[in-house]
XYZ file of C-alpha atoms in Angstrom:
90
model
C 146.717 98.554 85.115
C 144.199 100.854 86.530
C 145.252 104.164 88.282
C 142.636 105.814 90.421
C 143.382 109.502 90.542
C 141.103 111.425 92.857
C 139.459 114.566 91.176
C 139.460 117.806 92.766
C 136.168 119.771 91.683
C 137.231 123.014 93.358
C 137.531 125.862 90.757
C 136.903 123.455 88.000
C 134.738 123.981 84.884
C 132.564 120.872 84.520
C 130.401 119.628 81.813
C 127.743 118.086 83.892
C 126.158 114.539 83.160
C 123.395 114.963 80.783
C 121.088 112.296 79.004
C 122.253 111.730 75.546
C 124.760 114.519 75.585
C 127.843 112.779 77.136
C 129.157 111.234 73.701
C 132.807 111.730 72.730
C 132.208 114.630 70.482
C 130.502 116.628 72.997
C 133.101 115.827 75.591
C 135.756 116.901 73.164
C 133.939 120.070 72.261
C 133.453 120.942 76.148
C 137.452 120.443 76.694
C 137.933 122.596 73.615
C 135.930 125.371 75.140
C 137.620 125.143 78.517
C 136.016 122.281 80.481
C 138.261 120.709 83.104
C 136.176 117.642 83.655
C 133.655 116.038 81.465
C 131.051 113.201 82.189
C 130.152 110.246 79.906
C 126.590 109.154 79.766
C 125.552 106.771 82.615
C 125.977 103.101 81.285
C 124.834 99.944 82.752
C 127.363 97.456 84.000
C 126.026 94.306 82.299
C 126.108 95.969 78.914
C 129.781 97.224 79.615
C 130.414 93.470 80.507
C 129.109 92.218 77.300
C 131.262 94.526 75.277
C 134.446 93.838 73.439
C 137.294 96.568 73.666
C 138.604 97.327 70.215
C 141.345 99.889 69.240
C 140.031 102.018 66.438
C 142.957 103.092 64.601
C 141.116 105.200 62.016
C 139.629 107.458 64.785
C 142.528 106.944 67.276
C 139.995 105.871 69.868
C 139.214 102.893 72.152
C 135.590 101.575 71.561
C 133.534 99.180 73.597
C 131.439 97.397 70.931
C 128.200 95.543 72.112
C 127.314 92.037 70.530
C 125.069 93.803 68.014
C 127.968 95.936 66.958
C 126.838 99.213 68.635
C 129.412 101.367 69.884
C 128.468 101.628 73.561
C 131.351 103.689 74.839
C 134.192 105.499 72.935
C 137.074 107.382 74.465
C 140.393 108.861 73.414
C 143.811 109.975 74.807
C 142.839 113.478 74.562
C 140.136 113.098 77.497
C 142.404 110.982 79.692
C 142.382 112.456 83.291
C 139.361 114.672 82.354
C 136.588 112.071 81.884
C 134.239 110.611 84.675
C 132.934 107.344 83.594
C 129.514 106.693 84.985
C 128.236 103.136 85.464
C 125.349 101.941 87.317
C 124.270 98.522 88.393
C 121.228 97.025 86.589
């Protein structure tokens, strides 16, 4: 089930979207330093459609794995309600 919660940007500290800087470790670090909202890297829709969703119990993350076994996107419970997922159409 998907829940769409509108984001309010007023008075928030935001980690702005940046190329190759929106990985999970950077997003968590930004949250540790007080960010209210963090952006992931922009992902291409077709790549996400090809991914397999995997629960990573070791890291306690949800990983989206490409057919070549590369992690395309990784998230965790800690950033829930704080992360903006960016996806563009190819």
